[in-house]
């Protein structure tokens, strides 16, 4: 069964350091999402890609966070510099969603996440 | 006030009981309503989704949406210890594709 892959699964870093997370969506999925889930909270959308283009990054803290999906397949989320408050689970999801695609709903499939601890 | 409110629990019930999980929301543009299950240290997995108001049943799970009250529910019948997890409600609509989640309810089914 196809799955969303993420790496690393766990990352410990010190504040002010740079960190990067990688996501490989399900093959053929045009839309890719990055969510952040703080312990005890629900996931919050950080950025959404349609192919290689950013569709929504309104909740991405752009002073320190960046995301790219250069070839419209896998994606990288970077934090520089990391802060204590960035400690969270970073989840990647993908879906078939594409403007004009038949069907109003496209399930978002989530990866296992990367758990980040900033010391 | 957050757009989606969900009691974080924990909710502890004996095996075999009927479980009721609920969310309220404030954004009337939401049209698609989902329930995800998340085990510890795992990503969320979709359990059920409903479009607009109504009921939907899948095995032991029933999802209900009441848009007039901005209230959604998930019922689990004949609960099992393997159902112990965090249950997240999620919604989308108004042209946005990203999901808005509740905090999640931590459910414990006691054997």
Coordinates of N, CA and C in Angstrom, one line a residue:
Chain A
X1 N 0.9 -1.2 0.0 CA 0.0 0.0 0.0 C 0.9 1.2 0.0
X2 N 0.6 2.2 -0.9 CA 1.3 3.4 -1.0 C 1.2 4.2 0.3
X3 N 2.3 4.8 0.7 CA 2.3 5.7 1.9 C 3.2 6.9 1.7
X4 N 2.9 7.9 2.5 CA 3.7 9.1 2.5 C 4.9 8.8 3.4
X5 N 6.1 9.1 2.9 CA 7.3 8.9 3.6 C 7.9 10.2 4.2
X6 N 8.4 10.1 5.4 CA 9.0 11.3 6.0 C 10.3 10.9 6.7
X7 N 11.3 11.8 6.6 CA 12.5 11.6 7.4 C 13.1 12.9 7.8
X8 N 13.9 12.9 8.9 CA 14.0 11.8 9.8 C 12.7 11.6 10.6
X9 N 12.6 10.6 11.4 CA 11.4 10.4 12.3 C 11.6 11.2 13.5
X10 N 12.8 11.4 14.0 CA 13.1 12.1 15.2 C 14.3 13.0 14.9
X11 N 14.2 14.3 15.5 CA 15.3 15.2 15.4 C 15.4 16.0 16.6
X12 N 16.7 16.0 17.2 CA 16.9 16.8 18.4 C 18.0 17.9 17.9
X13 N 17.7 19.1 18.2 CA 18.7 20.2 17.9 C 18.7 21.2 18.9
X14 N 19.7 22.0 18.9 CA 19.8 23.2 19.8 C 19.2 24.4 19.1
X15 N 18.7 25.3 20.0 CA 18.2 26.5 19.4 C 19.3 27.3 18.7
X16 N 18.8 28.0 17.6 CA 19.6 28.7 16.7 C 20.2 27.9 15.6
X17 N 20.1 26.6 15.7 CA 20.6 25.7 14.6 C 19.6 25.6 13.5
X18 N 20.0 25.1 12.4 CA 19.1 24.9 11.2 C 18.7 23.4 11.2
X19 N 17.5 23.2 10.8 CA 17.0 21.8 10.7 C 16.2 21.7 9.4
X20 N 16.1 20.5 8.8 CA 15.4 20.3 7.6 C 14.7 18.9 7.7
X21 N 13.5 18.9 7.1 CA 12.6 17.7 7.1 C 12.3 17.4 5.6
X22 N 12.2 16.1 5.4 CA 11.9 15.7 4.0 C 10.6 14.9 3.9
X23 N 9.9 15.0 2.8 CA 8.7 14.3 2.6 C 8.6 13.8 1.2
X24 N 8.2 12.6 1.0 CA 7.9 12.0 -0.3 C 6.5 11.6 -0.3
X25 N 5.6 12.3 -1.1 CA 4.2 12.0 -1.1 C 3.9 10.7 -1.9
X26 N 2.7 10.3 -1.8 CA 2.2 9.1 -2.6 C 2.3 9.5 -4.1
X27 N 2.8 8.5 -4.8 CA 3.1 8.7 -6.2 C 1.8 9.2 -7.0
X28 N 1.9 10.3 -7.7 CA 0.8 10.8 -8.4 C -0.1 11.8 -7.7
X29 N 0.2 12.0 -6.4 CA -0.5 13.0 -5.7 C 0.0 14.4 -6.0
X30 N -0.8 15.3 -6.5 CA -0.4 16.6 -7.0 C -0.3 17.6 -5.8
X31 N -1.1 17.4 -4.8 CA -1.1 18.3 -3.7 C -0.3 17.8 -2.5
X32 N 0.5 18.6 -1.9 CA 1.3 18.3 -0.7 C 1.1 19.3 0.4
X33 N 0.9 18.9 1.6 CA 0.7 19.8 2.7 C 1.8 19.5 3.8
X34 N 2.2 20.6 4.5 CA 3.0 20.5 5.7 C 2.1 21.0 6.8
X35 N 2.0 20.2 7.9 CA 1.3 20.6 9.1 C 2.2 20.6 10.3
X36 N 2.0 21.4 11.3 CA 2.7 21.3 12.6 C 1.7 21.0 13.7
X37 N 2.1 20.0 14.5 CA 1.2 19.5 15.6 C 2.0 19.7 16.9
X38 N 1.6 20.7 17.7 CA 2.2 20.8 19.0 C 1.5 19.8 19.9
X39 N 2.3 19.3 20.9 CA 1.8 18.3 21.8 C 0.5 18.7 22.5
X40 N -0.5 17.9 22.4 CA -1.8 18.2 23.0 C -2.7 19.0 22.1
X41 N -2.3 19.3 20.9 CA -3.1 20.1 19.9 C -3.3 19.4 18.6
X42 N -4.3 19.9 17.8 CA -4.5 19.3 16.5 C -3.5 19.9 15.5
X43 N -3.3 19.2 14.4 CA -2.4 19.7 13.4 C -2.8 21.1 12.8
X44 N -1.9 21.9 12.5 CA -2.2 23.3 11.9 C -1.4 23.4 10.6
X45 N -2.1 23.8 9.6 CA -1.5 23.9 8.2 C -0.4 25.0 8.2
X46 N 0.7 24.6 7.7 CA 1.8 25.5 7.5 C 1.9 26.0 6.0
X47 N 1.8 25.0 5.1 CA 2.0 25.4 3.7 C 1.4 24.3 2.8
X48 N 0.8 24.7 1.7 CA 0.2 23.8 0.8 C 0.8 24.0 -0.6
X49 N 1.2 22.9 -1.3 CA 1.7 23.0 -2.7 C 0.7 22.3 -3.6
X50 N 0.6 22.9 -4.8 CA -0.1 22.2 -5.9 C 1.1 22.1 -7.0
X51 N 1.4 20.8 -7.2 CA 2.6 20.5 -8.0 C 3.8 21.2 -7.3
X52 N 4.5 22.1 -8.1 CA 5.7 22.8 -7.5 C 5.3 24.2 -7.0
X53 N 4.1 24.6 -7.1 CA 3.7 25.9 -6.7 C 3.1 26.0 -5.3
X54 N 3.4 27.1 -4.6 CA 2.8 27.3 -3.3 C 1.4 27.8 -3.5
X55 N 0.4 27.1 -2.9 CA -1.0 27.6 -3.0 C -1.4 28.4 -1.7
X56 N -0.9 28.0 -0.6 CA -1.2 28.7 0.7 C -0.1 28.6 1.6
X57 N 0.5 29.7 2.0 CA 1.6 29.7 3.0 C 1.3 30.8 4.0
X58 N 0.0 31.1 4.2 CA -0.4 32.2 5.0 C 0.0 32.0 6.5
X59 N 0.1 30.7 6.9 CA 0.4 30.4 8.3 C 1.9 30.0 8.5
X60 N 2.7 30.1 7.5 CA 4.1 29.8 7.6 C 4.9 31.0 8.1
X61 N 5.6 30.8 9.3 CA 6.4 31.9 9.8 C 7.6 32.1 8.9
X62 N 7.5 33.0 7.9 CA 8.4 33.1 6.8 C 9.8 33.7 7.3
X63 N 9.9 34.3 8.4 CA 11.2 34.8 8.9 C 12.1 33.7 9.2
X64 N 11.6 32.5 9.5 CA 12.5 31.4 9.8 C 12.2 30.1 9.1
X65 N 11.0 30.0 8.6 CA 10.6 28.7 7.9 C 10.6 28.9 6.4
X66 N 11.0 27.9 5.7 CA 10.9 27.9 4.2 C 10.6 26.5 3.8
X67 N 9.9 26.4 2.6 CA 9.5 25.1 2.1 C 9.6 25.2 0.6
X68 N 10.0 24.0 0.0 CA 10.1 23.9 -1.4 C 9.7 22.6 -1.9
X69 N 9.3 22.6 -3.2 CA 8.9 21.3 -3.8 C 9.3 21.5 -5.3
X70 N 10.6 21.5 -5.5 CA 11.2 22.0 -6.8 C 10.7 21.3 -8.0
X71 N 10.5 19.9 -7.9 CA 10.1 19.2 -9.1 C 8.7 18.7 -9.0
X72 N 8.0 19.2 -8.0 CA 6.6 18.8 -7.9 C 6.4 17.5 -7.3
X73 N 7.4 16.9 -6.7 CA 7.3 15.5 -6.2 C 7.6 15.6 -4.7
X74 N 8.9 15.4 -4.3 CA 9.2 15.4 -2.9 C 9.3 16.9 -2.4
X75 N 9.4 17.1 -1.1 CA 9.4 18.4 -0.6 C 10.3 18.5 0.7
X76 N 10.8 19.7 0.9 CA 11.7 19.9 2.1 C 11.1 21.1 2.9
X77 N 11.1 21.0 4.2 CA 10.7 22.1 5.1 C 11.9 22.4 5.9
X78 N 12.3 23.6 6.0 CA 13.5 24.0 6.7 C 13.1 25.1 7.8
X79 N 13.8 25.0 8.9 CA 13.7 26.0 9.9 C 15.1 26.5 10.2
X80 N 15.3 27.8 10.2 CA 16.6 28.4 10.5 C 16.4 29.9 10.9
X81 N 16.7 30.2 12.2 CA 17.2 29.3 13.2 C 16.0 28.7 14.0
X82 N 16.2 27.5 14.5 CA 15.2 26.9 15.3 C 15.1 27.6 16.7
X83 N 13.9 27.7 17.2 CA 13.6 28.2 18.5 C 12.9 27.2 19.4
X84 N 12.9 27.4 20.7 CA 12.4 26.4 21.6 C 10.9 26.1 21.3
X85 N 10.2 27.1 20.9 CA 8.8 27.0 20.6 C 8.5 26.2 19.3
X86 N 9.5 25.8 18.6 CA 9.3 25.0 17.4 C 9.2 23.5 17.7
X87 N 9.5 23.1 18.9 CA 9.3 21.7 19.3 C 7.9 21.3 19.0
X88 N 7.8 20.3 18.1 CA 6.5 19.8 17.7 C 6.7 18.6 16.8
X89 N 5.5 18.0 16.3 CA 5.5 17.0 15.3 C 5.2 17.7 14.0
X90 N 6.1 17.5 13.0 CA 5.8 18.0 11.7 C 5.3 16.9 10.7
X91 N 4.1 17.1 10.3 CA 3.4 16.1 9.5 C 3.3 16.6 8.0
X92 N 3.5 15.6 7.2 CA 3.4 15.9 5.7 C 2.2 15.0 5.3
X93 N 1.4 15.6 4.4 CA 0.2 14.9 3.9 C 0.2 15.1 2.4
X94 N -0.5 14.2 1.6 CA -0.7 14.4 0.2 C -2.0 14.0 -0.2
X95 N -2.5 14.5 -1.3 CA -3.8 14.2 -1.9 C -3.8 14.3 -3.4
X96 N -4.8 13.7 -4.0 CA -5.0 13.8 -5.4 C -5.6 15.2 -5.8
X97 N -6.0 16.0 -4.8 CA -6.7 17.2 -5.1 C -6.0 18.0 -6.2
X98 N -6.8 18.4 -7.2 CA -6.3 19.3 -8.3 C -7.5 20.0 -8.8
X99 N -7.4 21.3 -9.1 CA -8.5 22.1 -9.6 C -9.1 21.4 -10.8
X100 N -10.4 21.2 -10.8 CA -11.1 20.6 -11.9 C -11.2 19.1 -11.8
X101 N -10.5 18.5 -10.9 CA -10.6 17.0 -10.8 C -12.0 16.7 -10.3
X102 N -12.6 15.7 -10.9 CA -14.0 15.3 -10.5 C -14.0 14.8 -9.1
X103 N -15.1 15.2 -8.4 CA -15.2 14.7 -7.0 C -14.8 15.9 -6.1
X104 N -15.7 16.2 -5.1 CA -15.5 17.3 -4.2 C -14.5 17.0 -3.1
X105 N -14.2 15.8 -2.9 CA -13.4 15.5 -1.8 C -12.2 14.7 -2.2
X106 N -11.1 15.0 -1.7 CA -9.9 14.3 -1.9 C -9.2 14.0 -0.6
X107 N -9.1 12.8 -0.2 CA -8.6 12.4 1.1 C -7.1 12.8 1.2
X108 N -6.8 13.4 2.4 CA -5.4 13.7 2.7 C -4.8 12.5 3.5
X109 N -3.7 12.0 2.9 CA -3.0 10.9 3.5 C -1.8 11.4 4.3
X110 N -1.7 11.1 5.5 CA -0.6 11.6 6.4 C 0.5 10.7 6.5
X111 N 1.7 11.2 6.6 CA 2.9 10.4 6.9 C 3.1 10.3 8.4
X112 N 4.1 9.6 8.8 CA 4.3 9.3 10.2 C 4.8 10.5 11.0
X113 N 5.3 11.5 10.3 CA 5.7 12.7 11.0 C 7.2 12.7 11.4
X114 N 7.7 13.9 11.6 CA 9.0 14.1 12.2 C 8.8 14.8 13.5
X115 N 9.3 14.2 14.6 CA 9.2 14.8 15.9 C 10.4 15.6 16.2
X116 N 10.3 16.9 16.3 CA 11.4 17.8 16.5 C 11.4 18.3 18.0
X117 N 12.6 18.2 18.6 CA 12.8 18.7 19.9 C 14.0 19.7 19.8
X118 N 13.7 20.9 20.3 CA 14.7 22.0 20.3 C 15.1 22.3 21.7
X119 N 16.4 22.1 22.0 CA 16.9 22.3 23.4 C 17.5 23.7 23.6
Chain B
X1 N -11.6 32.8 20.4 CA -12.3 31.5 20.2 C -11.7 30.8 19.0
X2 N -11.3 29.5 19.1 CA -10.8 28.8 18.0 C -11.9 28.4 17.1
X3 N -11.6 28.2 15.8 CA -12.6 27.8 14.8 C -13.3 26.5 15.1
X4 N -12.5 25.6 15.7 CA -13.0 24.2 16.0 C -12.7 23.9 17.5
X5 N -13.7 23.6 18.2 CA -13.6 23.3 19.6 C -13.8 21.8 19.8
X6 N -12.9 21.2 20.6 CA -13.0 19.7 20.9 C -12.5 19.5 22.3
X7 N -13.2 18.8 23.1 CA -12.8 18.4 24.5 C -11.6 17.5 24.4
X8 N -10.5 17.8 25.0 CA -9.3 16.9 24.9 C -9.3 15.7 25.7
X9 N -10.3 15.6 26.7 CA -10.4 14.4 27.5 C -9.3 14.4 28.6
X10 N -8.8 13.3 29.1 CA -9.1 12.0 28.5 C -10.5 11.5 28.8
X11 N -11.0 10.6 27.9 CA -12.3 10.0 28.0 C -12.1 8.5 28.2
X12 N -12.4 7.9 29.4 CA -12.2 6.6 29.7 C -13.5 5.8 29.8
X13 N -13.7 4.7 29.0 CA -14.9 3.9 29.1 C -14.6 2.5 29.1
X14 N -15.5 1.6 29.6 CA -15.2 0.2 29.6 C -15.4 -0.4 28.2
X15 N -14.7 -1.5 28.0 CA -14.9 -2.2 26.7 C -16.3 -2.6 26.4
X16 N -16.8 -2.4 25.2 CA -18.1 -2.7 24.8 C -19.1 -1.5 24.9
X17 N -18.7 -0.5 25.5 CA -19.5 0.7 25.7 C -19.7 1.5 24.3
X18 N -20.7 2.3 24.3 CA -20.8 3.2 23.1 C -20.1 4.5 23.5
X19 N -19.3 4.9 22.5 CA -18.5 6.2 22.8 C -19.1 7.3 21.9
X20 N -19.2 8.5 22.5 CA -19.6 9.6 21.7 C -18.6 10.7 21.8
X21 N -18.1 11.1 20.6 CA -17.1 12.2 20.5 C -17.7 13.3 19.7
X22 N -17.4 14.6 20.1 CA -18.0 15.7 19.6 C -17.1 16.9 19.3
X23 N -17.5 17.7 18.3 CA -16.8 19.0 18.0 C -17.9 20.0 17.7
X24 N -17.6 21.2 18.0 CA -18.3 22.4 17.6 C -17.4 23.3 16.8
X25 N -18.0 24.1 15.9 CA -17.2 24.9 15.0 C -18.0 26.2 14.8
X26 N -17.2 27.2 14.4 CA -17.8 28.6 14.2 C -17.9 29.0 12.7
X27 N -17.1 28.4 11.9 CA -17.0 28.9 10.5 C -18.1 28.2 9.6
X28 N -19.1 29.0 9.2 CA -20.3 28.4 8.5 C -19.9 28.0 7.1
X29 N -18.7 28.3 6.6 CA -18.2 28.0 5.3 C -17.7 26.5 5.2
X30 N -17.5 25.9 6.4 CA -17.1 24.5 6.4 C -18.2 23.6 5.8
X31 N -17.8 22.7 4.8 CA -18.7 21.8 4.1 C -18.3 20.4 4.3
X32 N -17.0 20.1 4.5 CA -16.6 18.7 4.6 C -16.1 18.5 6.0
X33 N -16.5 17.4 6.6 CA -16.2 17.1 8.0 C -15.6 15.7 8.1
X34 N -14.5 15.6 8.8 CA -13.8 14.4 8.8 C -13.4 14.0 10.3
X35 N -13.3 12.7 10.5 CA -12.7 12.2 11.8 C -11.5 11.4 11.5
X36 N -10.4 11.8 12.1 CA -9.1 11.1 12.0 C -8.8 10.4 13.4
X37 N -8.2 9.3 13.3 CA -7.7 8.6 14.5 C -6.1 8.6 14.4
X38 N -5.6 8.9 15.6 CA -4.1 9.1 15.7 C -3.6 8.3 16.9
X39 N -2.8 7.3 16.6 CA -2.1 6.5 17.7 C -0.9 7.3 18.0
X40 N -0.4 7.0 19.2 CA 0.8 7.7 19.8 C 2.0 7.6 18.8
X41 N 2.6 8.7 18.5 CA 3.8 8.8 17.7 C 3.5 8.4 16.2
X42 N 2.3 8.4 15.8 CA 1.9 8.1 14.4 C 1.2 9.3 13.8
X43 N 1.1 9.3 12.4 CA 0.3 10.3 11.8 C -1.2 10.0 11.8
X44 N -2.0 11.0 11.6 CA -3.5 10.7 11.6 C -3.9 9.9 10.4
X45 N -4.9 9.0 10.7 CA -5.5 8.2 9.6 C -7.0 8.5 9.5
X46 N -7.5 8.7 8.3 CA -8.9 9.0 8.1 C -9.8 7.8 8.5
X47 N -10.8 8.2 9.3 CA -11.8 7.2 9.7 C -13.1 7.4 8.8
X48 N -13.6 8.6 8.8 CA -14.8 8.9 8.2 C -14.9 10.3 7.7
X49 N -15.6 10.5 6.6 CA -15.9 11.9 6.2 C -17.3 12.0 5.8
X50 N -17.9 13.3 6.0 CA -19.2 13.6 5.6 C -19.3 14.9 4.9
X51 N -20.1 14.9 3.9 CA -20.3 16.2 3.2 C -21.6 16.8 3.6
X52 N -21.6 18.1 4.1 CA -22.7 18.8 4.6 C -23.4 18.1 5.7
X53 N -24.7 18.3 5.9 CA -25.4 17.6 7.1 C -25.8 16.2 6.8
X54 N -26.0 15.5 7.9 CA -26.5 14.1 7.7 C -25.7 13.1 8.5
X55 N -26.0 11.8 8.3 CA -25.4 10.7 9.0 C -24.6 9.8 8.0
X56 N -23.6 9.2 8.5 CA -22.9 8.2 7.7 C -22.4 7.1 8.6
X57 N -22.6 5.9 8.2 CA -22.3 4.7 9.0 C -21.2 3.9 8.3
X58 N -20.3 3.4 9.1 CA -19.2 2.5 8.5 C -18.9 1.5 9.6
X59 N -19.5 0.3 9.5 CA -19.2 -0.7 10.6 C -19.6 -0.2 11.9
X60 N -18.7 -0.2 12.9 CA -19.0 0.2 14.2 C -19.0 1.8 14.4
X61 N -18.7 2.5 13.4 CA -18.6 3.9 13.4 C -19.7 4.6 12.7
X62 N -20.2 5.7 13.4 CA -21.3 6.5 12.8 C -20.9 8.0 13.0
X63 N -20.9 8.7 11.9 CA -20.6 10.2 11.9 C -21.9 10.9 11.7
X64 N -22.1 12.0 12.4 CA -23.2 12.9 12.3 C -22.8 14.3 12.2
X65 N -23.5 15.0 11.3 CA -23.2 16.4 11.1 C -24.5 17.2 11.2
X66 N -24.5 18.2 12.0 CA -25.7 19.1 12.1 C -25.2 20.5 11.8
X67 N -25.3 21.0 10.6 CA -24.8 22.3 10.2 C -25.5 23.4 10.9
X68 N -26.8 23.2 11.1 CA -27.6 24.3 11.7 C -27.1 24.6 13.1
X69 N -26.6 23.6 13.8 CA -26.1 23.8 15.2 C -24.5 23.9 15.2
X70 N -23.9 23.7 14.0 CA -22.4 23.7 13.9 C -21.9 22.7 14.9
X71 N -22.3 21.4 14.8 CA -22.0 20.4 15.7 C -21.8 19.1 15.0
X72 N -20.7 18.4 15.2 CA -20.5 17.1 14.6 C -20.2 16.1 15.7
X73 N -20.5 14.8 15.4 CA -20.3 13.7 16.4 C -19.8 12.5 15.7
X74 N -19.0 11.7 16.4 CA -18.6 10.4 16.0 C -19.0 9.4 17.1
X75 N -19.8 8.4 16.7 CA -20.2 7.3 17.7 C -19.4 6.0 17.3
X76 N -18.9 5.4 18.4 CA -18.2 4.1 18.2 C -19.0 3.1 19.0
X77 N -19.6 2.1 18.4 CA -20.3 1.0 19.1 C -19.4 -0.1 19.4
X78 N -19.7 -0.9 20.4 CA -19.0 -2.1 20.8 C -17.5 -1.7 20.9
X79 N -17.1 -0.7 21.7 CA -15.8 -0.2 21.7 C -14.8 -1.3 22.1
X80 N -13.6 -1.3 21.5 CA -12.6 -2.3 21.8 C -11.3 -1.6 22.3
X81 N -10.5 -2.3 23.1 CA -9.2 -1.7 23.6 C -8.4 -1.1 22.4
X82 N -8.5 -1.7 21.2 CA -7.7 -1.3 20.1 C -8.2 0.1 19.6
X83 N -9.4 0.5 20.0 CA -9.9 1.8 19.7 C -9.2 3.0 20.5
X84 N -8.5 2.6 21.5 CA -7.8 3.6 22.3 C -6.8 4.4 21.5
X85 N -7.0 5.7 21.4 CA -6.3 6.5 20.5 C -6.7 8.0 20.7
X86 N -6.1 8.9 20.0 CA -6.7 10.3 20.0 C -7.5 10.4 18.7
X87 N -8.7 11.0 18.9 CA -9.6 11.2 17.7 C -9.7 12.7 17.4
X88 N -9.4 13.0 16.2 CA -9.3 14.4 15.8 C -10.5 14.7 14.8
X89 N -11.3 15.7 15.1 CA -12.2 16.1 14.0 C -11.5 17.2 13.1
X90 N -11.9 17.2 11.9 CA -11.2 18.1 10.9 C -12.3 18.6 9.9
X91 N -12.1 19.8 9.4 CA -13.1 20.4 8.5 C -12.4 21.2 7.5
X92 N -13.1 21.4 6.4 CA -12.6 22.3 5.3 C -13.8 22.8 4.5
X93 N -13.5 23.9 3.9 CA -14.6 24.5 3.1 C -14.3 26.0 2.8
X94 N -15.2 26.7 2.1 CA -15.0 28.1 1.8 C -13.8 28.3 0.8
X95 N -13.5 27.3 0.0 CA -12.5 27.4 -1.1 C -11.1 27.0 -0.6
X96 N -11.0 26.8 0.7 CA -9.7 26.4 1.2 C -9.6 24.9 1.2
X97 N -8.4 24.4 0.9 CA -8.2 22.9 0.8 C -7.6 22.4 2.0
X98 N -6.8 23.2 2.8 CA -6.2 22.7 4.0 C -7.3 22.4 5.1
X99 N -7.0 21.5 6.0 CA -7.9 21.1 7.0 C -7.7 21.9 8.3
X100 N -8.8 22.2 8.9 CA -8.8 22.8 10.3 C -9.2 21.8 11.3
X101 N -8.3 21.5 12.2 CA -8.5 20.4 13.1 C -8.9 20.9 14.5
X102 N -9.6 20.0 15.2 CA -9.8 20.2 16.7 C -8.6 19.8 17.4
X103 N -8.6 20.0 18.7 CA -7.4 19.6 19.5 C -7.2 18.1 19.6
X104 N -8.3 17.3 19.4 CA -8.3 15.9 19.6 C -8.8 15.5 20.9
X105 N -9.5 14.3 21.0 CA -9.9 13.7 22.3 C -9.2 12.4 22.5
X106 N -8.5 12.4 23.6 CA -7.8 11.1 24.0 C -8.8 10.1 24.6
X107 N -9.0 9.0 23.9 CA -9.9 8.0 24.3 C -9.2 6.8 24.8
X108 N -9.7 6.3 25.9 CA -9.1 5.1 26.6 C -10.2 4.1 26.7
X109 N -10.1 2.9 26.2 CA -11.1 1.8 26.3 C -10.5 0.8 27.3
X110 N -11.1 0.7 28.4 CA -10.6 -0.2 29.5 C -11.0 -1.7 29.2
X111 N -10.1 -2.6 29.2 CA -10.5 -4.0 29.0 C -11.4 -4.5 30.1

